[in-house]
GROMACS .gro file of N, CA, C and O in nm:
model
  508
    1MET      N    1  10.453   9.900  11.202
    1MET     CA    2  10.323   9.964  11.202
    1MET      C    3  10.214   9.860  11.228
    1MET      O    4  10.226   9.745  11.188
    2ALA      N    5  10.110   9.903  11.294
    2ALA     CA    6   9.998   9.814  11.326
    2ALA      C    7   9.929   9.766  11.199
    2ALA      O    8   9.932   9.832  11.096
    3ARG      N    9   9.869   9.651  11.212
    3ARG     CA   10   9.792   9.597  11.099
    3ARG      C   11   9.672   9.685  11.071
    3ARG      O   12   9.626   9.760  11.155
    4GLN      N   13   9.620   9.670  10.950
    4GLN     CA   14   9.496   9.738  10.913
    4GLN      C   15   9.383   9.676  10.994
    4GLN      O   16   9.385   9.558  11.025
    5PRO      N   17   9.281   9.754  11.029
    5PRO     CA   18   9.165   9.693  11.094
    5PRO      C   19   9.101   9.595  10.997
    5PRO      O   20   9.098   9.619  10.877
    6GLU      N   21   9.056   9.482  11.050
    6GLU     CA   22   8.997   9.380  10.964
    6GLU      C   23   8.847   9.397  10.953
    6GLU      O   24   8.783   9.451  11.043
    7GLY      N   25   8.792   9.350  10.843
    7GLY     CA   26   8.649   9.348  10.823
    7GLY      C   27   8.588   9.482  10.782
    7GLY      O   28   8.468   9.499  10.793
    8VAL      N   29   8.672   9.574  10.736
    8VAL     CA   30   8.620   9.704  10.695
    8VAL      C   31   8.556   9.689  10.557
    8VAL      O   32   8.618   9.640  10.463
    9VAL      N   33   8.432   9.730  10.546
    9VAL     CA   34   8.360   9.723  10.419
    9VAL      C   35   8.372   9.860  10.353
    9VAL      O   36   8.335   9.962  10.411
   10ARG      N   37   8.429   9.860  10.230
   10ARG     CA   38   8.446   9.984  10.155
   10ARG      C   39   8.388   9.964  10.016
   10ARG      O   40   8.395   9.855   9.961
   11PRO      N   41   8.339  10.073   9.955
   11PRO     CA   42   8.303  10.063   9.814
   11PRO      C   43   8.432  10.039   9.732
   11PRO      O   44   8.542  10.070   9.779
   12PRO      N   45   8.420   9.986   9.612
   12PRO     CA   46   8.539   9.955   9.532
   12PRO      C   47   8.635  10.073   9.516
   12PRO      O   48   8.757  10.056   9.528
   13GLY      N   49   8.584  10.192   9.492
   13GLY     CA   50   8.672  10.308   9.475
   13GLY      C   51   8.755  10.338   9.598
   13GLY      O   52   8.873  10.371   9.588
   14GLU      N   53   8.693  10.325   9.715
   14GLU     CA   54   8.767  10.346   9.840
   14GLU      C   55   8.868  10.235   9.864
   14GLU      O   56   8.977  10.260   9.917
   15THR      N   57   8.833  10.114   9.827
   15THR     CA   58   8.927  10.002   9.840
   15THR      C   59   9.052  10.031   9.758
   15THR      O   60   9.165  10.017   9.807
   16VAL      N   61   9.033  10.069   9.633
   16VAL     CA   62   9.146  10.096   9.544
   16VAL      C   63   9.229  10.213   9.596
   16VAL      O   64   9.352  10.206   9.602
   17ALA      N   65   9.162  10.321   9.639
   17ALA     CA   66   9.235  10.439   9.687
   17ALA      C   67   9.315  10.407   9.813
   17ALA      O   68   9.432  10.448   9.825
   18GLU      N   69   9.256  10.335   9.907
   18GLU     CA   70   9.327  10.301  10.031
   18GLU      C   71   9.442  10.206  10.003
   18GLU      O   72   9.552  10.222  10.057
   19ALA      N   73   9.420  10.107   9.918
   19ALA     CA   74   9.529  10.015   9.884
   19ALA      C   75   9.642  10.088   9.814
   19ALA      O   76   9.760  10.064   9.843
   20GLN      N   77   9.608  10.181   9.724
   20GLN     CA   78   9.713  10.257   9.654
   20GLN      C   79   9.793  10.341   9.753
   20GLN      O   80   9.915  10.348   9.745
   21ARG      N   81   9.725  10.404   9.847
   21ARG     CA   82   9.794  10.484   9.948
   21ARG      C   83   9.894  10.398  10.026
   21ARG      O   84  10.009  10.438  10.048
   22LEU      N   85   9.852  10.279  10.063
   22LEU     CA   86   9.938  10.189  10.139
   22LEU      C   87  10.053  10.137  10.054
   22LEU      O   88  10.167  10.128  10.101
   23LEU      N   89  10.026  10.103   9.930
   23LEU     CA   90  10.133  10.058   9.840
   23LEU      C   91  10.236  10.167   9.822
   23LEU      O   92  10.356  10.143   9.831
   24ASP      N   93  10.190  10.289   9.798
   24ASP     CA   94  10.281  10.402   9.777
   24ASP      C   95  10.366  10.429   9.901
   24ASP      O   96  10.478  10.479   9.890
   25ALA      N   97  10.312  10.397  10.018
   25ALA     CA   98  10.384  10.417  10.144
   25ALA      C   99  10.479  10.301  10.176
   25ALA      O  100  10.541  10.300  10.282
   26GLY      N  101  10.488  10.204  10.084
   26GLY     CA  102  10.576  10.089  10.107
   26GLY      C  103  10.518   9.988  10.205
   26GLY      O  104  10.592   9.916  10.272
   27MET      N  105  10.386   9.980  10.211
   27MET     CA  106  10.318   9.890  10.302
   27MET      C  107  10.228   9.792  10.226
   27MET      O  108  10.105   9.791  10.243
   28PRO      N  109  10.288   9.706  10.144
   28PRO     CA  110  10.205   9.617  10.063
   28PRO      C  111  10.127   9.514  10.143
   28PRO      O  112  10.020   9.473  10.101
   29PHE      N  113  10.179   9.474  10.260
   29PHE     CA  114  10.101   9.377  10.338
   29PHE      C  115   9.972   9.441  10.388
   29PHE      O  116   9.867   9.377  10.390
   30HIS      N  117   9.979   9.568  10.426
   30HIS     CA  118   9.859   9.639  10.469
   30HIS      C  119   9.760   9.652  10.352
   30HIS      O  120   9.639   9.641  10.369
   31ALA      N  121   9.814   9.678  10.232
   31ALA     CA  122   9.729   9.684  10.112
   31ALA      C  123   9.662   9.549  10.090
   31ALA      O  124   9.544   9.542  10.053
   32HIS      N  125   9.737   9.442  10.112
   32HIS     CA  126   9.682   9.307  10.100
   32HIS      C  127   9.561   9.290  10.190
   32HIS      O  128   9.459   9.233  10.151
   33GLU      N  129   9.568   9.344  10.312
   33GLU     CA  130   9.456   9.332  10.405
   33GLU      C  131   9.334   9.409  10.356
   33GLU      O  132   9.220   9.365  10.374
   34VAL      N  133   9.355   9.524  10.292
   34VAL     CA  134   9.245   9.601  10.235
   34VAL      C  135   9.178   9.521  10.123
   34VAL      O  136   9.055   9.512  10.116
   35PHE      N  137   9.259   9.463  10.035
   35PHE     CA  138   9.204   9.380   9.928
   35PHE      C  139   9.133   9.257   9.985
   35PHE      O  140   9.029   9.215   9.932
   36GLU      N  141   9.188   9.200  10.090
   36GLU     CA  142   9.126   9.083  10.151
   36GLU      C  143   8.988   9.117  10.207
   36GLU      O  144   8.894   9.038  10.195
   37ASP      N  145   8.975   9.234  10.269
   37ASP     CA  146   8.843   9.277  10.317
   37ASP      C  147   8.744   9.284  10.201
   37ASP      O  148   8.629   9.240  10.215
   38ALA      N  149   8.787   9.342  10.089
   38ALA     CA  150   8.697   9.354   9.973
   38ALA      C  151   8.660   9.215   9.920
   38ALA      O  152   8.545   9.191   9.883
   39TRP      N  153   8.757   9.126   9.918
   39TRP     CA  154   8.735   8.990   9.870
   39TRP      C  155   8.631   8.919   9.956
   39TRP      O  156   8.540   8.854   9.906
   40LYS      N  157   8.643   8.935  10.088
   40LYS     CA  158   8.556   8.862  10.179
   40LYS      C  159   8.420   8.927  10.200
   40LYS      O  160   8.325   8.860  10.234
   41SER      N  161   8.411   9.060  10.181
   41SER     CA  162   8.285   9.129  10.210
   41SER      C  163   8.209   9.171  10.085
   41SER      O  164   8.092   9.209  10.095
   42GLY      N  165   8.275   9.165   9.969
   42GLY     CA  166   8.212   9.212   9.846
   42GLY      C  167   8.128   9.105   9.779
   42GLY      O  168   8.117   8.991   9.827
   43PRO      N  169   8.069   9.141   9.667
   43PRO     CA  170   7.989   9.044   9.594
   43PRO      C  171   8.076   8.929   9.540
   43PRO      O  172   8.191   8.951   9.503
   44PRO      N  173   8.021   8.810   9.538
   44PRO     CA  174   8.097   8.693   9.494
   44PRO      C  175   8.159   8.710   9.355
   44PRO      O  176   8.268   8.657   9.329
   45GLU      N  177   8.091   8.783   9.266
   45GLU     CA  178   8.143   8.797   9.130
   45GLU      C  179   8.271   8.880   9.126
   45GLU      O  180   8.342   8.880   9.025
   46ASP      N  181   8.305   8.950   9.234
   46ASP     CA  182   8.429   9.028   9.240
   46ASP      C  183   8.539   8.959   9.319
   46ASP      O  184   8.650   9.012   9.331
   47ALA      N  185   8.511   8.843   9.374
   47ALA     CA  186   8.608   8.777   9.462
   47ALA      C  187   8.740   8.748   9.391
   47ALA      O  188   8.847   8.767   9.450
   48VAL      N  189   8.736   8.705   9.267
   48VAL     CA  190   8.861   8.674   9.195
   48VAL      C  191   8.947   8.798   9.179
   48VAL      O  192   9.069   8.794   9.199
   49LEU      N  193   8.885   8.912   9.147
   49LEU     CA  194   8.959   9.037   9.133
   49LEU      C  195   9.032   9.072   9.261
   49LEU      O  196   9.153   9.094   9.263
   50TRP      N  197   8.959   9.079   9.372
   50TRP     CA  198   9.018   9.123   9.498
   50TRP      C  199   9.119   9.022   9.551
   50TRP      O  200   9.222   9.060   9.607
   51ARG      N  201   9.090   8.893   9.533
   51ARG     CA  202   9.186   8.791   9.577
   51ARG      C  203   9.316   8.803   9.498
   51ARG      O  204   9.425   8.794   9.553
   52ALA      N  205   9.304   8.823   9.367
   52ALA     CA  206   9.423   8.837   9.282
   52ALA      C  207   9.505   8.959   9.323
   52ALA      O  208   9.629   8.953   9.330
   53LEU      N  209   9.439   9.070   9.352
   53LEU     CA  210   9.510   9.190   9.396
   53LEU      C  211   9.577   9.168   9.531
   53LEU      O  212   9.689   9.215   9.556
   54ALA      N  213   9.509   9.094   9.620
   54ALA     CA  214   9.570   9.060   9.749
   54ALA      C  215   9.695   8.976   9.727
   54ALA      O  216   9.797   8.995   9.795
   55GLN      N  217   9.690   8.883   9.632
   55GLN     CA  218   9.807   8.800   9.602
   55GLN      C  219   9.922   8.885   9.548
   55GLN      O  220  10.038   8.863   9.585
   56LEU      N  221   9.892   8.982   9.463
   56LEU     CA  222   9.998   9.070   9.414
   56LEU      C  223  10.062   9.147   9.528
   56LEU      O  224  10.185   9.159   9.535
   57ALA      N  225   9.978   9.199   9.618
   57ALA     CA  226  10.031   9.277   9.729
   57ALA      C  227  10.116   9.192   9.823
   57ALA      O  228  10.224   9.234   9.866
   58VAL      N  229  10.071   9.073   9.853
   58VAL     CA  230  10.151   8.988   9.943
   58VAL      C  231  10.273   8.933   9.868
   58VAL      O  232  10.379   8.911   9.929
   59GLY      N  233  10.263   8.917   9.737
   59GLY     CA  234  10.381   8.879   9.658
   59GLY      C  235  10.488   8.987   9.665
   59GLY      O  236  10.607   8.958   9.680
   60LEU      N  237  10.446   9.113   9.656
   60LEU     CA  238  10.539   9.225   9.670
   60LEU      C  239  10.598   9.225   9.811
   60LEU      O  240  10.718   9.250   9.829
   61THR      N  241  10.517   9.194   9.911
   61THR     CA  242  10.565   9.186  10.049
   61THR      C  243  10.677   9.083  10.060
   61THR      O  244  10.785   9.111  10.114
   62HIS      N  245  10.653   8.963  10.009
   62HIS     CA  246  10.755   8.857  10.015
   62HIS      C  247  10.881   8.897   9.939
   62HIS      O  248  10.992   8.876   9.987
   63ALA      N  249  10.862   8.954   9.821
   63ALA     CA  250  10.978   8.994   9.741
   63ALA      C  251  11.062   9.099   9.815
   63ALA      O  252  11.185   9.091   9.817
   64ALA      N  253  10.996   9.195   9.879
   64ALA     CA  254  11.068   9.300   9.952
   64ALA      C  255  11.139   9.244  10.074
   64ALA      O  256  11.240   9.300  10.117
   65ARG      N  257  11.090   9.133  10.126
   65ARG     CA  258  11.152   9.070  10.244
   65ARG      C  259  11.259   8.969  10.204
   65ARG      O  260  11.313   8.900  10.291
   66GLY      N  261  11.286   8.957  10.074
   66GLY     CA  262  11.391   8.868  10.028
   66GLY      C  263  11.348   8.726   9.996
   66GLY      O  264  11.431   8.641   9.965
   67ASN      N  265  11.219   8.698  10.002
   67ASN     CA  266  11.167   8.565   9.969
   67ASN      C  267  11.135   8.562   9.820
   67ASN      O  268  11.020   8.583   9.779
   68ALA      N  269  11.238   8.537   9.739
   68ALA     CA  270  11.222   8.541   9.594
   68ALA      C  271  11.125   8.434   9.543
   68ALA      O  272  11.040   8.462   9.458
   69VAL      N  273  11.135   8.314   9.595
   69VAL     CA  274  11.051   8.205   9.546
   69VAL      C  275  10.903   8.233   9.577
   69VAL      O  276  10.818   8.229   9.489
   70GLY      N  277  10.874   8.264   9.703
   70GLY     CA  278  10.736   8.292   9.741
   70GLY      C  279  10.682   8.418   9.675
   70GLY      O  280  10.567   8.422   9.632
   71GLY      N  281  10.765   8.521   9.667
   71GLY     CA  282  10.722   8.645   9.604
   71GLY      C  283  10.687   8.625   9.458
   71GLY      O  284  10.580   8.667   9.413
   72ALA      N  285  10.776   8.561   9.385
   72ALA     CA  286  10.752   8.538   9.242
   72ALA      C  287  10.630   8.450   9.221
   72ALA      O  288  10.549   8.475   9.131
   73ARG      N  289  10.614   8.349   9.303
   73ARG     CA  290  10.500   8.257   9.289
   73ARG      C  291  10.368   8.332   9.308
   73ARG      O  292  10.275   8.316   9.229
   74LEU      N  293  10.360   8.414   9.412
   74LEU     CA  294  10.237   8.488   9.438
   74LEU      C  295  10.211   8.595   9.333
   74LEU      O  296  10.096   8.617   9.293
   75LEU      N  297  10.316   8.661   9.287
   75LEU     CA  298  10.298   8.760   9.181
   75LEU      C  299  10.243   8.695   9.055
   75LEU      O  300  10.151   8.747   8.992
   76ARG      N  301  10.297   8.579   9.019
   76ARG     CA  302  10.248   8.509   8.899
   76ARG      C  303  10.108   8.454   8.918
   76ARG      O  304  10.025   8.459   8.825
   77ARG      N  305  10.079   8.402   9.036
   77ARG     CA  306   9.944   8.348   9.062
   77ARG      C  307   9.840   8.461   9.054
   77ARG      O  308   9.735   8.445   8.992
   78GLY      N  309   9.870   8.574   9.116
   78GLY     CA  310   9.778   8.687   9.111
   78GLY      C  311   9.760   8.739   8.969
   78GLY      O  312   9.649   8.770   8.927
   79ALA      N  313   9.871   8.747   8.894
   79ALA     CA  314   9.863   8.795   8.756
   79ALA      C  315   9.779   8.702   8.670
   79ALA      O  316   9.698   8.748   8.588
   80ALA      N  317   9.795   8.572   8.688
   80ALA     CA  318   9.717   8.476   8.610
   80ALA      C  319   9.568   8.491   8.639
   80ALA      O  320   9.486   8.486   8.547
   81SER      N  321   9.534   8.513   8.764
   81SER     CA  322   9.392   8.533   8.799
   81SER      C  323   9.339   8.664   8.742
   81SER      O  324   9.227   8.670   8.691
   82LEU      N  325   9.420   8.770   8.749
   82LEU     CA  326   9.376   8.900   8.695
   82LEU      C  327   9.348   8.893   8.546
   82LEU      O  328   9.261   8.962   8.497
   83ALA      N  329   9.424   8.810   8.478
   83ALA     CA  330   9.407   8.798   8.333
   83ALA      C  331   9.268   8.745   8.298
   83ALA      O  332   9.222   8.762   8.185
   84GLU      N  333   9.200   8.683   8.394
   84GLU     CA  334   9.067   8.626   8.371
   84GLU      C  335   8.954   8.719   8.415
   84GLU      O  336   8.837   8.687   8.397
   85VAL      N  337   8.988   8.832   8.476
   85VAL     CA  338   8.887   8.921   8.533
   85VAL      C  339   8.835   9.018   8.429
   85VAL      O  340   8.911   9.070   8.347
   86GLU      N  341   8.706   9.044   8.432
   86GLU     CA  342   8.646   9.139   8.337
   86GLU      C  343   8.615   9.273   8.402
   86GLU      O  344   8.639   9.377   8.344
   87ARG      N  345   8.559   9.273   8.523
   87ARG     CA  346   8.522   9.399   8.588
   87ARG      C  347   8.642   9.451   8.666
   87ARG      O  348   8.686   9.389   8.761
   88ALA      N  349   8.694   9.568   8.625
   88ALA     CA  350   8.819   9.619   8.679
   88ALA      C  351   8.804   9.743   8.764
   88ALA      O  352   8.901   9.790   8.821
   89TYR      N  353   8.685   9.801   8.774
   89TYR     CA  354   8.663   9.923   8.851
   89TYR      C  355   8.764  10.032   8.815
   89TYR      O  356   8.817  10.101   8.901
   90GLY      N  357   8.794  10.044   8.688
   90GLY     CA  358   8.883  10.149   8.641
   90GLY      C  359   9.031  10.118   8.654
   90GLY      O  360   9.115  10.199   8.614
   91MET      N  361   9.066  10.004   8.710
   91MET     CA  362   9.208   9.970   8.725
   91MET      C  363   9.264   9.918   8.593
   91MET      O  364   9.193   9.863   8.511
   92ASP      N  365   9.393   9.936   8.577
   92ASP     CA  366   9.464   9.890   8.458
   92ASP      C  367   9.509   9.746   8.480
   92ASP      O  368   9.625   9.721   8.516
   93LEU      N  369   9.419   9.652   8.462
   93LEU     CA  370   9.452   9.511   8.488
   93LEU      C  371   9.562   9.459   8.396
   93LEU      O  372   9.654   9.392   8.444
   94PRO      N  373   9.559   9.489   8.264
   94PRO     CA  374   9.671   9.442   8.181
   94PRO      C  375   9.806   9.500   8.227
   94PRO      O  376   9.907   9.431   8.227
   95GLY      N  377   9.805   9.626   8.271
   95GLY     CA  378   9.927   9.686   8.323
   95GLY      C  379   9.975   9.618   8.450
   95GLY      O  380  10.095   9.597   8.470
   96LEU      N  381   9.881   9.581   8.537
   96LEU     CA  382   9.918   9.511   8.660
   96LEU      C  383   9.972   9.371   8.631
   96LEU      O  384  10.065   9.325   8.696
   97VAL      N  385   9.914   9.305   8.532
   97VAL     CA  386   9.964   9.172   8.492
   97VAL      C  387  10.108   9.185   8.442
   97VAL      O  388  10.195   9.105   8.480
   98ARG      N  389  10.134   9.286   8.358
   98ARG     CA  390  10.272   9.309   8.310
   98ARG      C  391  10.366   9.341   8.424
   98ARG      O  392  10.476   9.286   8.433
   99TRP      N  393  10.324   9.431   8.512
   99TRP     CA  394  10.406   9.469   8.628
   99TRP      C  395  10.445   9.346   8.709
   99TRP      O  396  10.561   9.327   8.746
  100ALA      N  397  10.347   9.261   8.740
  100ALA     CA  398  10.371   9.142   8.822
  100ALA      C  399  10.467   9.046   8.755
  100ALA      O  400  10.558   8.993   8.819
  101GLY      N  401  10.449   9.025   8.625
  101GLY     CA  402  10.538   8.934   8.553
  101GLY      C  403  10.681   8.986   8.548
  101GLY      O  404  10.777   8.909   8.569
  102GLU      N  405  10.695   9.115   8.522
  102GLU     CA  406  10.829   9.174   8.517
  102GLU      C  407  10.897   9.169   8.654
  102GLU      O  408  11.015   9.137   8.664
  103LEU      N  409  10.821   9.202   8.759
  103LEU     CA  410  10.879   9.200   8.892
  103LEU      C  411  10.915   9.057   8.933
  103LEU      O  412  11.023   9.034   8.989
  104ALA      N  413  10.829   8.962   8.904
  104ALA     CA  414  10.859   8.822   8.937
  104ALA      C  415  10.989   8.778   8.871
  104ALA      O  416  11.074   8.713   8.934
  105HIS      N  417  11.006   8.814   8.745
  105HIS     CA  418  11.129   8.777   8.673
  105HIS      C  419  11.252   8.841   8.739
  105HIS      O  420  11.353   8.774   8.760
  106ARG      N  421  11.243   8.969   8.771
  106ARG     CA  422  11.356   9.039   8.832
  106ARG      C  423  11.390   8.981   8.970
  106ARG      O  424  11.506   8.967   9.006
  107VAL      N  425  11.286   8.948   9.046
  107VAL     CA  426  11.307   8.891   9.179
  107VAL      C  427  11.378   8.756   9.167
  107VAL      O  428  11.471   8.728   9.242
  108GLU      N  429  11.335   8.675   9.074
  108GLU     CA  430  11.399   8.545   9.054
  108GLU      C  431  11.544   8.559   9.010
  108GLU      O  432  11.626   8.473   9.038
  109ASP      N  433  11.574   8.670   8.943
  109ASP     CA  434  11.712   8.696   8.901
  109ASP      C  435  11.796   8.759   9.013
  109ASP      O  436  11.911   8.796   8.990
  110GLY      N  437  11.738   8.774   9.130
  110GLY     CA  438  11.813   8.821   9.245
  110GLY      C  439  11.804   8.969   9.275
  110GLY      O  440  11.879   9.020   9.359
  111ALA      N  441  11.715   9.041   9.209
  111ALA     CA  442  11.703   9.185   9.233
  111ALA      C  443  11.651   9.211   9.374
  111ALA      O  444  11.562   9.142   9.423
  112ALA      N  445  11.710   9.311   9.439
  112ALA     CA  446  11.657   9.358   9.567
  112ALA      C  447  11.533   9.443   9.538
  112ALA      O  448  11.528   9.515   9.438
  113VAL      N  449  11.435   9.433   9.624
  113VAL     CA  450  11.309   9.501   9.601
  113VAL      C  451  11.280   9.597   9.715
  113VAL      O  452  11.281   9.558   9.832
  114ASP      N  453  11.255   9.721   9.679
  114ASP     CA  454  11.207   9.822   9.773
  114ASP      C  455  11.057   9.834   9.748
  114ASP      O  456  11.016   9.874   9.638
  115ALA      N  457  10.977   9.800   9.848
  115ALA     CA  458  10.831   9.793   9.829
  115ALA      C  459  10.771   9.925   9.781
  115ALA      O  460  10.684   9.925   9.695
  116ALA      N  461  10.818  10.037   9.834
  116ALA     CA  462  10.761  10.166   9.793
  116ALA      C  463  10.799  10.200   9.650
  116ALA      O  464  10.715  10.247   9.573
  117ARG      N  465  10.924  10.175   9.613
  117ARG     CA  466  10.965  10.208   9.476
  117ARG      C  467  10.904  10.114   9.373
  117ARG      O  468  10.887  10.153   9.258
  118GLU      N  469  10.875   9.994   9.413
  118GLU     CA  470  10.819   9.895   9.322
  118GLU      C  471  10.666   9.895   9.320
  118GLU      O  472  10.605   9.816   9.248
  119ALA      N  473  10.604   9.979   9.402
  119ALA     CA  474  10.458   9.978   9.414
  119ALA      C  475  10.395  10.001   9.276
  119ALA      O  476  10.432  10.092   9.203
  120PRO      N  477  10.299   9.917   9.241
  120PRO     CA  478  10.230   9.935   9.113
  120PRO      C  479  10.133  10.053   9.119
  120PRO      O  480  10.085  10.090   9.227
  121GLU      N  481  10.105  10.108   9.005
  121GLU     CA  482   9.999  10.210   8.991
  121GLU      C  483   9.874  10.133   8.953
  121GLU      O  484   9.865  10.078   8.844
  122LEU      N  485   9.780  10.127   9.045
  122LEU     CA  486   9.658  10.050   9.021
  122LEU      C  487   9.571  10.113   8.911
  122LEU      O  488   9.499  10.043   8.843
  123GLY      N  489   9.581  10.241   8.897
  123GLY     CA  490   9.485  10.309   8.812
  123GLY      C  491   9.356  10.311   8.892
  123GLY      O  492   9.344  10.246   8.993
  124GLY      N  493   9.263  10.381   8.858
  124GLY     CA  494   9.142  10.382   8.939
  124GLY      C  495   9.053  10.498   8.900
  124GLY      O  496   8.957  10.527   8.968
  125GLY      N  497   9.091  10.561   8.793
  125GLY     CA  498   9.006  10.667   8.744
  125GLY      C  499   8.872  10.608   8.702
  125GLY      O  500   8.864  10.494   8.661
  126GLY      N  501   8.769  10.682   8.716
  126GLY     CA  502   8.639  10.639   8.668
  126GLY      C  503   8.568  10.542   8.759
  126GLY      O  504   8.478  10.473   8.718
  127LEU      N  505   8.611  10.533   8.885
  127LEU     CA  506   8.546  10.438   8.975
  127LEU      C  507   8.411  10.486   9.018
  127LEU      O  508   8.387  10.590   9.061
   0.00000   0.00000   0.00000
């Protein structure tokens, strides 16, 4: 599938909804691009949030492609950054941190990863 268009500016709620749609469809790299747009075009105070979510999405991409080391590293890096974020736009950040840690551990133990089945639920009510 073609890459997501780059440089699309979306409000936070649309960013979360589009990324969730892509994650659910088993397209975490495309979700990563949506988060990257938010990271680069949004307010600086939100950059850590969107960058961390992009890292989770690309970590899932690597894990699904069999790159256990890179996948686990990015999942943990993104989770560590999310743990420092305060503004969540209705997302379940503690749940995402747990999801990333659990998936990183399973990937390191040799688990095969299906990106669609492993897609996290971002949460996003109240955006």
